[in-house]
Amino acid sequence: MIKPTRFWLRSLTLALLVGSLLACQGATEDGKIYYAIASDGIVYGYVERTVQSGGDPASPEIIVREEIRSISTALGMTLNTEVRSEYRIDPATGRFSSYEVEVDQESVQFLVSAIIDGDTAHITQNMGGGTKEVKLRADGILTDHALYPRLRDDFTGTGLDQKRYQVLDLFDREYHETEYSFQGTETLTLAGRAHETIVLDAVNREIGAKSRVWIDRDTGLLVQSEILGLMTTSLTDRSVKGRLRRFNRDAHIYSPAGVMIQDFENLSFMKVEATLDPIGSWITPESLNVRGQSFTGTVEDNLVQGTFEISHARYDGRNPPPFPDDHADNKDLAPYVLPEDFIESDDPILVEKAREITDGAADSWDAAKRLSSWVAEEIGYGIPGGGSARNTYDLRQGECGAHSRLFAALCRAVSIPARVVWGCMYVPNNNGNFGQHAWNEVFMGEAGWLPIDTTLREIDYCDSGHIRLSILDSKHISYNPREFEIRDFRAGSQNFADTADKAPPARYRPYLGRYQGPERAFTVLIQNGRLAVDVPGRMTFELRDPDEQGRWYAAITRQLQFSFQENSSGQVTGMTLLNTPQIPKKETEAQDNSGIPEEYRPYCGIYPIPGQGDISVFYRNRQLSIKLPPNHVVDLEGPDEEGMWSRPDNQSDKFSFVKDEGGIVRAIVIHESVSLTKID
């Protein structure tokens, strides 16, 4: 439901990949430099940097390779991130000639490459957008080794207090203006040696990112950096690779609200005092005052302090634009009907699907609701998700950003103006919190821009617990909460004066109690006014009320559902848990499929489970087989009429596969069924 800091590692690469790549003081005996990545005292990642000479002797070059790895969790889900990059630098000019980076978050593989040709950088990424040409500025700095030595030169012994720099961001593919201010000098002892450093504070005036950097006065090497007091990177030794601990991001995703709102999806009004320091957009008081939201307060260097009042009236569908509509001559709307990075609205598969869903729509509002309903029902919730619209469509899962990009792409594919906005929203988790989130706005003519949240299945409205910060136009985002306090609200029949916990609804009482499974007991309880199931070792899942088939889906994801059994007297006697996690297939080099029958080839491959190992699907004994972590191999029977494969040794566990429109297998779905008996 709530989007964690998806581009945390990408913000990290801003701080680390622009360092003094040629300065090797602090390197280990094998010529490598290591940085530790830490937050709240936990070292959860590292950077390994290698610098070497290469190329033709007549045209020598310096090659810098970096590997970044981090391990963390968010909302009970594992996040393993690896970043691999390579610079090639001309030692004569000190400028890089090419650059490649790959960000791997299991289900998301984000690739960026840059080639410098004269005064132009040709920057290509794999998730929409293709290649973008960026003219290099005479006063600009490429995001490489040149920045920190230049800062060292500008601020050492010159008396300079402050200066702004134009720095090329390879992820956003544009220049960011960053202001550095001198804070003094400091001696830091790291990796066994003392460094005399200059200390600078930085403010990125395009996206609001703030950091403090410590630069070696002798070499210009980045010694340490800190981002908003949340994450520190510092020189260390190679032992960092063996002492990582998994970091729980939830404290940085949620901010306590102080009020428990049970019917939060029906919030019609909310007044909130808030202090936050977001990264992702340059915020002004004017930008926070939009349709359905007012703000009074101050914004200084992106530090937002003030009061939000949110009241999103539901659109009644009056006077909608026709469908299809033509916006070619509207310059204000043009950007929101065209493809962009991560929103591949010109992708043939997405175009075809959007046309199929909207075929016969009465008007643009009818078409938009059809598209939002499809995304809400067909795309499951998962972290890290799909990233881009097309990848989310193929995987059929993603977090809020993935849902929002896919919905925007489908709308734009049929000329409905749509954009992704971001900020935070209220959720009842842990007695009420605000969490980072992304959702959509669609343009409906006279009605203007209307908010829709497909992640929450608010397919034709957006509840008033959403605080909008900006249009999502950067790949570096974090809402960085400081303090939130709800001053007033209305949510269905509940209001600010009525926030005390109520007695459990009578309809939930028969289900309450403990249920014994094969290995452990689960507890069914009331949480935040909803029926909930405490799954040992994971988390407590709040449930939506049952559908017509008696299935209770977890509020946060439809991949987890529960059903209850009753005896002839109507007493609840048991519960069945059906868990259907979707594991994306790992993209690998072409493998030898000789000897494998054609009907089995699409399924064969590796499906990594973060933190648990890999699922391997392969062909043997004239049938499909599967190896489950750690090393349990079984042959599969199937598929049946519903596309299910089963294990002969355990009929309660089944498997299915997700295919894209071209018939390529993108993921495996595990259908794990657990029966539990009510014991009290």
XYZ file of C-alpha atoms in Angstrom:
680
model
C 0.000 0.000 0.000
C 2.724 2.439 0.986
C 5.624 3.014 -1.232
C 9.035 2.750 0.411
C 12.016 4.776 -0.728
C 12.363 3.046 -4.026
C 15.268 5.161 -5.255
C 17.251 5.276 -2.005
C 20.189 3.514 -3.690
C 19.929 5.845 -6.657
C 20.203 8.828 -4.334
C 23.216 7.093 -2.853
C 24.851 6.822 -6.253
C 24.519 10.587 -6.583
C 26.632 10.970 -3.472
C 29.163 8.237 -4.230
C 29.574 7.948 -7.959
C 30.605 11.564 -8.371
C 33.629 11.228 -6.085
C 37.304 11.593 -6.826
C 37.593 8.367 -8.782
C 41.258 8.813 -9.502
C 42.291 9.536 -5.921
C 43.339 6.189 -4.479
C 44.519 7.131 -0.991
C 42.551 4.939 1.368
C 42.685 2.051 -1.094
C 43.464 -1.473 0.090
C 46.504 -3.432 -1.071
C 44.612 -4.724 -4.102
C 43.825 -1.173 -5.206
C 40.206 -1.197 -4.041
C 38.380 1.407 -1.997
C 35.474 0.467 0.272
C 32.652 2.525 1.748
C 30.206 1.372 4.423
C 26.534 2.313 4.047
C 24.809 2.733 7.415
C 21.569 4.003 8.922
C 20.523 4.127 12.577
C 23.858 2.545 13.451
C 23.281 -0.492 11.209
C 25.730 -1.196 8.387
C 23.498 -2.653 5.696
C 25.469 -2.026 2.518
C 28.837 -1.335 0.982
C 30.563 0.191 -2.026
C 33.583 -1.466 -3.621
C 35.531 0.715 -6.064
C 38.341 -0.419 -8.373
C 40.474 1.907 -10.499
C 42.742 0.588 -13.256
C 44.347 1.587 -16.542
C 43.123 0.152 -19.808
C 42.522 0.686 -23.481
C 44.885 1.029 -26.402
C 48.366 2.290 -25.320
C 48.028 4.956 -27.995
C 44.694 6.012 -26.482
C 44.935 5.138 -22.797
C 41.967 5.376 -20.508
C 41.188 4.916 -16.863
C 38.479 2.389 -16.000
C 36.582 2.770 -12.743
C 34.283 -0.036 -11.647
C 31.970 0.058 -8.665
C 29.756 -2.471 -6.975
C 27.133 -1.338 -4.467
C 25.125 -3.826 -2.426
C 22.504 -3.305 0.274
C 20.114 -5.557 2.193
C 16.984 -4.271 3.902
C 13.287 -4.877 4.512
C 10.161 -2.772 4.031
C 6.629 -3.634 5.134
C 7.781 -7.158 5.933
C 9.198 -7.653 2.442
C 12.853 -8.189 1.574
C 14.754 -5.632 -0.514
C 18.108 -6.697 -1.919
C 19.729 -4.136 -4.202
C 22.876 -4.378 -6.291
C 24.333 -1.560 -8.380
C 27.152 -2.221 -10.829
C 28.768 0.595 -12.762
C 31.727 1.298 -15.017
C 33.300 4.612 -15.993
C 35.821 5.058 -18.784
C 37.820 8.245 -18.379
C 40.204 10.120 -20.652
C 43.221 10.894 -18.411
C 44.277 13.784 -20.646
C 41.056 15.737 -20.115
C 39.776 14.146 -16.900
C 36.347 13.676 -18.486
C 34.609 10.377 -18.869
C 33.947 9.068 -22.354
C 31.360 6.479 -21.384
C 29.423 5.225 -18.401
C 27.194 2.235 -17.682
C 25.184 1.410 -14.569
C 22.860 -1.460 -13.749
C 20.503 -1.360 -10.757
C 19.214 -4.843 -9.875
C 16.342 -5.195 -7.410
C 15.284 -8.728 -8.385
C 12.099 -7.848 -10.254
C 13.536 -4.564 -11.520
C 16.659 -4.288 -13.663
C 17.278 -0.640 -14.447
C 20.035 0.077 -16.976
C 21.554 3.448 -17.879
C 24.420 4.135 -20.263
C 26.017 7.355 -21.445
C 28.318 8.081 -24.357
C 30.064 11.455 -24.605
C 30.446 12.713 -28.153
C 31.916 16.198 -28.293
C 29.573 18.545 -26.469
C 26.708 16.036 -26.240
C 25.926 13.251 -23.790
C 23.837 10.448 -25.314
C 22.097 8.890 -22.291
C 20.095 5.693 -22.780
C 17.913 3.813 -20.318
C 16.026 0.558 -20.719
C 12.684 1.483 -19.102
C 11.107 3.778 -21.633
C 12.518 7.034 -22.851
C 15.107 5.490 -25.160
C 18.111 7.708 -25.790
C 18.109 11.342 -24.732
C 20.676 13.841 -25.968
C 21.839 16.325 -23.346
C 23.959 19.282 -24.430
C 26.907 19.662 -22.096
C 27.080 23.038 -20.417
C 30.278 25.061 -20.422
C 29.852 25.569 -16.664
C 28.522 22.051 -16.087
C 30.101 19.159 -14.231
C 29.629 15.561 -15.276
C 28.617 13.297 -12.418
C 32.044 11.714 -12.078
C 35.459 12.254 -10.498
C 35.587 15.958 -11.356
C 33.174 17.296 -8.717
C 34.881 16.636 -5.371
C 38.405 17.709 -6.383
C 36.852 20.901 -7.742
C 35.041 21.482 -4.464
C 38.311 20.917 -2.629
C 40.043 23.494 -4.839
C 37.226 26.043 -4.602
C 36.808 25.906 -0.814
C 40.360 25.295 0.475
C 42.132 28.479 1.532
C 40.060 30.698 -0.756
C 37.689 32.236 1.767
C 34.729 31.113 -0.362
C 31.601 30.470 1.706
C 29.081 29.361 -0.902
C 28.877 28.419 -4.567
C 26.387 26.794 -6.952
C 27.279 24.096 -9.482
C 25.442 22.616 -12.460
C 25.824 18.845 -12.127
C 24.570 16.375 -14.735
C 22.311 13.717 -13.219
C 22.512 10.582 -15.352
C 19.321 9.083 -13.894
C 17.081 12.117 -14.404
C 19.080 12.911 -17.583
C 19.258 16.626 -16.906
C 21.370 19.160 -15.025
C 20.663 19.765 -11.344
C 21.764 22.980 -9.686
C 23.407 22.175 -6.360
C 24.526 24.769 -3.828
C 27.520 23.961 -1.590
C 28.342 25.945 1.544
C 31.530 25.741 3.615
C 31.048 24.446 7.185
C 34.660 24.208 8.342
C 37.348 21.546 8.638
C 37.439 18.279 10.559
C 39.828 15.396 11.119
C 38.181 12.009 10.500
C 39.884 8.719 11.279
C 38.472 6.045 8.999
C 39.837 2.765 7.651
C 42.831 3.050 9.947
C 44.089 6.471 8.905
C 43.409 10.104 9.658
C 41.984 12.395 6.981
C 42.105 16.169 7.149
C 38.809 17.130 5.517
C 36.799 20.129 4.490
C 33.121 19.907 5.424
C 30.446 21.147 3.014
C 26.666 21.177 3.101
C 24.848 20.666 -0.198
C 21.318 21.519 -1.317
C 20.099 20.254 -4.687
C 17.807 23.037 -5.902
C 16.015 20.859 -8.428
C 14.865 17.989 -6.205
C 15.570 19.271 -2.680
C 18.171 16.635 -1.746
C 20.402 17.706 1.134
C 23.682 16.202 2.219
C 26.882 16.889 4.108
C 30.189 15.770 2.629
C 33.679 15.410 4.051
C 36.398 15.735 1.374
C 40.074 14.919 1.863
C 41.994 18.199 1.532
C 45.032 16.490 -0.024
C 43.407 14.219 -2.613
C 39.874 15.504 -3.183
C 38.604 12.029 -2.242
C 35.126 11.727 -0.780
C 35.757 10.444 2.747
C 32.237 10.514 4.164
C 28.765 11.698 3.233
C 25.489 11.972 5.087
C 22.049 12.324 3.507
C 19.527 14.181 5.674
C 20.818 12.515 8.815
C 19.274 9.255 7.595
C 22.100 7.505 5.780
C 25.861 7.743 6.142
C 28.558 6.442 3.815
C 32.132 6.378 5.019
C 35.514 4.944 4.069
C 36.141 1.506 5.528
C 37.987 -1.710 4.699
C 37.040 -4.890 2.883
C 35.697 -6.515 6.059
C 32.486 -4.534 5.481
C 31.417 -7.163 2.952
C 31.100 -9.760 5.700
C 29.410 -7.707 8.404
C 26.206 -6.469 6.785
C 22.983 -6.542 8.791
C 19.523 -6.289 7.308
C 18.051 -2.837 7.901
C 14.320 -2.323 8.503
C 13.177 0.785 6.596
C 9.714 0.979 8.166
C 10.680 3.730 10.606
C 11.721 5.847 7.603
C 8.591 4.957 5.629
C 6.014 5.671 8.326
C 5.457 8.690 10.559
C 3.055 8.323 13.529
C -0.188 10.258 13.094
C -1.373 10.050 16.700
C -4.961 9.227 15.706
C -6.617 5.940 14.799
C -9.071 6.314 11.864
C -10.889 3.069 11.160
C -12.761 4.003 7.980
C -9.771 5.756 6.397
C -10.830 4.947 2.824
C -13.861 7.198 3.377
C -11.894 10.187 4.649
C -13.673 13.256 3.272
C -11.746 15.893 5.225
C -8.463 16.055 7.101
C -6.481 18.830 8.774
C -2.845 17.980 9.510
C 0.071 19.883 10.999
C 3.208 18.555 9.359
C 6.955 19.002 9.212
C 8.783 17.164 6.442
C 11.923 17.548 4.340
C 11.195 15.846 0.988
C 13.525 14.811 -1.822
C 12.115 14.615 -5.331
C 10.872 18.120 -6.170
C 11.700 21.703 -5.283
C 8.727 22.622 -3.104
C 7.143 26.070 -2.773
C 4.050 27.124 -0.775
C 2.288 27.774 -4.088
C 2.960 24.239 -5.334
C 1.271 22.774 -2.240
C -1.987 24.642 -2.874
C -3.838 22.596 -5.481
C -7.357 21.417 -6.161
C -8.687 19.742 -2.997
C -5.683 20.760 -0.853
C -4.638 23.988 0.874
C -1.430 24.746 2.741
C -0.544 27.530 5.167
C 2.964 27.728 6.510
C 6.539 28.036 5.338
C 8.892 26.244 2.960
C 12.593 27.017 3.400
C 15.143 25.047 1.366
C 12.490 22.336 0.944
C 11.764 22.065 4.672
C 7.954 22.133 4.798
C 6.343 23.326 8.044
C 2.671 24.155 8.241
C -0.915 22.976 8.068
C -2.568 20.997 5.287
C -6.319 20.864 4.790
C -7.463 18.188 2.333
C -10.969 17.663 1.012
C -11.313 15.771 -2.259
C -14.862 16.021 -3.554
C -15.903 13.054 -5.677
C -16.485 13.797 -9.346
C -20.072 13.117 -10.397
C -19.182 12.532 -14.048
C -20.879 15.718 -15.241
C -19.789 17.092 -18.659
C -16.864 14.741 -19.234
C -14.657 15.121 -22.313
C -15.552 12.930 -25.296
C -13.679 9.739 -25.992
C -11.382 9.680 -27.720
C -10.346 13.311 -27.351
C -7.650 15.297 -29.157
C -5.173 17.307 -27.062
C -2.547 17.887 -29.735
C -2.956 21.675 -29.666
C -3.006 22.028 -25.869
C 0.560 22.786 -24.769
C -0.300 22.420 -21.074
C -1.661 18.900 -21.554
C 0.805 17.689 -24.190
C 3.395 16.360 -21.693
C 0.735 14.169 -20.112
C -0.344 12.358 -23.260
C 3.203 11.550 -24.390
C 5.507 8.727 -23.259
C 8.300 9.414 -20.770
C 10.813 7.524 -18.664
C 9.094 4.564 -16.953
C 5.747 5.475 -18.600
C 5.941 3.750 -21.996
C 2.563 4.813 -23.331
C 3.717 4.171 -26.909
C 4.534 0.520 -26.209
C 2.486 -1.568 -28.707
C 1.386 -4.065 -26.052
C 0.156 -1.347 -23.687
C -1.552 0.517 -26.517
C -3.386 -2.616 -27.591
C -4.474 -3.409 -24.019
C -5.676 0.158 -23.391
C -7.749 0.118 -26.570
C -9.200 -3.269 -25.676
C -10.243 -2.108 -22.185
C -11.762 1.172 -23.374
C -13.479 -0.152 -26.488
C -17.001 1.279 -26.587
C -16.462 3.723 -23.691
C -19.161 6.411 -23.539
C -16.727 9.230 -22.683
C -13.261 9.869 -21.264
C -14.415 9.422 -17.648
C -15.942 6.052 -18.478
C -12.708 5.069 -20.233
C -10.525 6.232 -17.301
C -12.625 4.261 -14.807
C -12.342 1.131 -16.935
C -8.559 1.494 -17.004
C -8.277 2.199 -13.267
C -10.496 -0.799 -12.470
C -8.316 -3.050 -14.621
C -5.099 -1.921 -12.901
C -6.683 -2.201 -9.440
C -7.926 -5.751 -10.036
C -5.176 -7.207 -12.211
C -1.985 -5.800 -10.650
C -1.010 -7.274 -7.302
C 0.986 -5.506 -4.627
C 4.678 -6.318 -4.331
C 7.985 -4.720 -3.343
C 10.164 -3.748 -5.165
C 7.589 -4.211 -7.923
C 7.867 -3.617 -11.620
C 9.384 -0.154 -11.848
C 8.238 0.860 -15.313
C 4.725 0.606 -16.742
C 5.608 -2.166 -19.188
C 7.559 -4.231 -16.654
C 4.685 -3.897 -14.172
C 2.251 -5.033 -16.860
C 4.396 -8.104 -17.587
C 4.933 -9.018 -13.920
C 1.346 -8.225 -12.916
C 2.579 -6.779 -9.604
C 4.193 -3.696 -8.125
C 4.109 -1.090 -5.368
C 2.248 2.207 -5.610
C 4.677 3.808 -8.055
C 4.395 0.847 -10.389
C 0.572 0.891 -10.263
C 0.545 4.637 -10.932
C 2.951 4.504 -13.879
C 1.013 1.695 -15.518
C -2.311 3.493 -15.119
C -0.773 6.706 -16.526
C 0.663 4.802 -19.498
C -2.662 3.127 -20.311
C -4.493 6.464 -20.109
C -1.967 8.236 -22.321
C -2.084 5.356 -24.812
C -5.693 6.354 -25.575
C -5.114 10.142 -25.283
C -6.435 10.650 -21.750
C -4.099 13.139 -19.996
C -2.692 11.459 -16.883
C 0.217 12.038 -14.531
C 1.780 10.497 -11.436
C 1.853 12.572 -8.252
C 3.466 11.725 -4.956
C 3.550 12.627 -1.305
C 2.185 10.687 1.629
C -1.110 9.257 2.825
C -2.790 8.211 6.038
C -3.092 4.499 6.826
C -4.323 2.826 10.035
C -1.229 0.620 10.406
C 0.164 0.606 13.951
C -2.592 2.872 15.278
C -2.291 5.428 12.513
C 0.617 6.548 10.333
C 1.492 8.641 7.316
C 3.513 6.791 4.718
C 5.188 7.693 1.430
C 2.882 7.092 -1.508
C 2.222 7.757 -5.191
C -1.083 7.994 -7.048
C -2.550 9.541 -10.214
C -4.377 12.546 -11.549
C -6.411 12.454 -14.768
C -7.632 15.523 -16.646
C -11.388 15.703 -17.174
C -12.032 18.958 -19.020
C -14.200 21.344 -17.008
C -13.609 19.298 -13.845
C -9.830 19.743 -14.118
C -7.289 17.295 -12.675
C -8.931 14.543 -10.613
C -7.037 12.251 -8.195
C -7.363 8.447 -8.434
C -5.563 5.787 -6.383
C -5.501 2.403 -8.123
C -3.224 0.882 -5.472
C -5.994 1.356 -2.887
C -8.695 0.427 -5.425
C -10.081 3.956 -5.225
C -10.820 3.700 -8.910
C -12.866 6.892 -9.331
C -11.737 9.033 -6.390
C -8.955 9.608 -3.882
C -9.635 9.759 -0.148
C -8.706 12.910 1.742
C -5.886 11.268 3.664
C -3.517 11.974 0.758
C -1.059 14.887 1.100
C 0.195 15.854 -2.350
C 3.724 17.219 -2.625
C 4.360 17.321 -6.356
C 4.148 15.736 -9.771
C 6.572 12.811 -9.874
C 9.328 13.913 -12.250
C 12.523 12.640 -10.620
C 13.900 9.182 -9.924
C 15.218 10.299 -6.540
C 12.381 10.540 -4.018
C 11.884 10.356 -0.267
C 9.325 12.287 1.733
C 11.493 12.321 4.902
C 8.898 12.963 7.624
C 9.737 14.853 10.785
C 6.410 15.203 12.577
C 2.688 14.818 11.785
C -0.294 15.649 13.953
C -3.934 15.315 12.888
C -6.027 18.254 14.086
C -9.366 17.303 12.560
C -10.954 14.775 10.211
C -14.197 13.285 8.926
C -14.327 9.650 7.756
C -17.767 8.200 7.177
C -19.515 8.205 10.544
C -16.271 8.840 12.458
C -14.861 12.279 13.244
C -12.060 13.818 15.287
C -14.126 13.874 18.471
C -14.876 10.160 18.115
C -11.488 8.447 17.984
C -11.787 6.043 20.899
C -11.576 2.359 20.077
C -14.995 0.817 19.646
C -16.069 -2.677 20.636
C -15.400 -5.285 17.936
C -18.274 -5.519 15.463
C -20.511 -8.429 16.402
C -20.039 -10.009 12.957
C -16.305 -10.510 13.673
C -16.609 -12.189 17.077
C -17.139 -15.790 15.867
C -13.792 -15.741 14.075
C -11.640 -14.470 16.967
C -9.198 -16.885 18.613
C -6.183 -19.085 17.950
C -5.820 -21.488 15.024
C -3.279 -24.300 15.021
C -1.393 -25.037 11.825
C 1.097 -27.799 10.961
C 3.963 -25.980 12.697
C 2.607 -22.973 14.587
C -0.512 -21.202 15.782
C -2.040 -18.112 14.191
C -4.199 -15.591 16.047
C -7.303 -13.906 14.639
C -7.988 -10.575 16.339
C -9.374 -7.097 15.819
C -6.931 -4.427 14.679
C -7.906 -0.909 13.679
C -11.550 -1.903 13.548
C -10.909 -4.760 11.114
C -10.581 -8.500 11.402
C -6.876 -9.324 11.294
C -4.608 -12.366 11.313
C -1.313 -12.396 13.204
C 1.023 -14.554 11.110
C 3.948 -15.576 13.385
C 7.309 -14.345 12.203
C 5.848 -12.016 9.578
C 3.254 -9.397 10.510
C -0.387 -8.853 11.381
C -2.505 -8.632 8.230
C -5.707 -6.622 8.376
C -8.463 -8.129 6.234
C -11.091 -6.667 3.980
C -14.629 -7.925 4.547
C -15.360 -11.150 2.645
C -16.435 -11.253 -0.977
C -19.389 -13.266 -2.257
C -17.303 -16.468 -2.162
C -16.376 -15.906 1.493
C -12.753 -14.962 0.752
C -11.146 -12.454 3.113
C -8.277 -10.708 1.320
C -5.454 -8.968 3.150
C -5.953 -5.204 2.918
C -2.383 -4.679 1.749
C -2.281 -7.389 -0.940
C -4.624 -9.736 -2.771
C -1.858 -12.346 -2.819
C -2.907 -13.396 0.688
C -6.438 -14.617 1.360
C -8.248 -16.450 4.146
C -11.452 -18.455 4.367
C -13.200 -19.936 7.398
C -14.932 -23.285 7.914
C -18.035 -23.813 10.035
C -19.711 -26.907 11.472
C -23.395 -27.771 11.146
C -24.188 -25.533 14.131
C -22.588 -22.517 12.477
C -19.551 -22.465 14.761
C -16.223 -21.530 13.186
C -13.977 -24.601 13.357
C -11.070 -23.800 11.084
C -9.335 -21.450 8.701
C -7.548 -21.876 5.386
C -4.748 -19.578 4.320
C -3.976 -19.292 0.623
C -0.713 -17.500 -0.108
C 0.012 -16.756 -3.775
C 3.370 -14.973 -3.953
C 4.558 -14.108 -7.441
C 8.299 -14.581 -8.074
C 9.684 -12.797 -11.167
C 11.874 -14.820 -13.506
C 15.501 -13.785 -13.581
C 16.764 -12.575 -16.918
C 19.773 -14.682 -17.873
C 21.877 -15.258 -20.935
C 20.435 -17.572 -23.580
C 20.591 -21.154 -22.353
C 20.920 -24.402 -24.229
C 17.385 -25.709 -24.734
C 18.375 -28.652 -26.870
C 16.650 -31.784 -25.667
C 13.830 -29.837 -24.000
C 10.423 -30.225 -25.658
C 8.999 -26.961 -26.955
C 6.066 -26.920 -24.518
C 8.392 -26.935 -21.493
C 11.016 -24.410 -22.623
C 9.222 -21.166 -21.602
C 9.045 -22.270 -17.943
C 12.666 -23.320 -17.450
C 14.863 -20.836 -15.614
C 15.726 -19.234 -12.277
C 13.205 -17.487 -10.022
C 15.057 -15.805 -7.100
C 13.351 -15.433 -3.707
C 14.981 -12.489 -1.882
C 16.825 -13.671 1.209
C 15.858 -17.321 0.718
C 17.593 -18.577 -2.410
C 16.427 -19.528 -5.883
C 13.608 -21.591 -7.320
C 14.880 -23.523 -10.337
C 12.514 -24.895 -12.962
C 14.008 -27.413 -15.394
C 13.229 -30.459 -17.537
C 14.052 -34.013 -16.449
C 12.488 -37.469 -16.546
C 10.284 -36.321 -19.446
C 8.489 -33.785 -17.279
C 8.844 -30.383 -15.676
C 10.679 -30.377 -12.338
C 11.283 -27.792 -9.664
C 13.993 -27.272 -7.058
C 12.858 -25.374 -3.972
C 15.245 -23.804 -1.446
C 17.409 -25.061 0.055
C 17.693 -28.157 -2.147
C 14.366 -29.994 -2.450
C 13.702 -31.321 -5.966
C 10.331 -32.702 -7.078
C 8.730 -33.523 -10.414
C 5.565 -31.634 -11.313
C 2.269 -32.900 -12.683
C 0.199 -30.788 -15.019
C -0.848 -28.417 -16.203
C -4.565 -28.865 -15.448
C -7.386 -26.955 -17.110
C -6.650 -23.908 -14.938
C -2.948 -23.920 -15.807
C -1.916 -25.347 -12.430
C 1.037 -27.654 -11.813
C 1.059 -29.736 -8.630
C 3.516 -31.662 -6.480
C 2.750 -35.368 -6.116
C 4.085 -35.251 -2.542
C 1.935 -32.278 -1.520
C -1.281 -31.627 -3.404
C -2.019 -28.515 -1.344
C 0.879 -26.682 -3.003
C 0.430 -25.747 -6.641
C 2.262 -23.602 -9.161
C 1.257 -21.483 -12.123
C 3.137 -19.152 -14.439
C 2.557 -15.565 -15.559
C 3.051 -14.944 -19.269
C 3.133 -11.676 -21.149
C 1.248 -10.986 -24.368
C 4.038 -12.616 -26.379
C 3.816 -15.859 -24.419
C 7.087 -15.270 -22.558
C 7.035 -16.491 -18.968
C 7.686 -13.587 -16.608
C 7.030 -15.086 -13.169
C 6.048 -18.178 -11.227
C 3.129 -18.071 -8.793
C 3.248 -20.334 -5.745
C -0.210 -21.377 -4.554
C 0.485 -22.390 -0.962
C -2.528 -23.603 0.990
C -2.370 -24.065 4.769
C -5.242 -25.554 6.817
C -5.582 -24.520 10.470
C -7.894 -25.788 13.210
C -9.519 -23.404 15.708
C -8.245 -24.281 19.185
C -9.835 -21.550 21.323
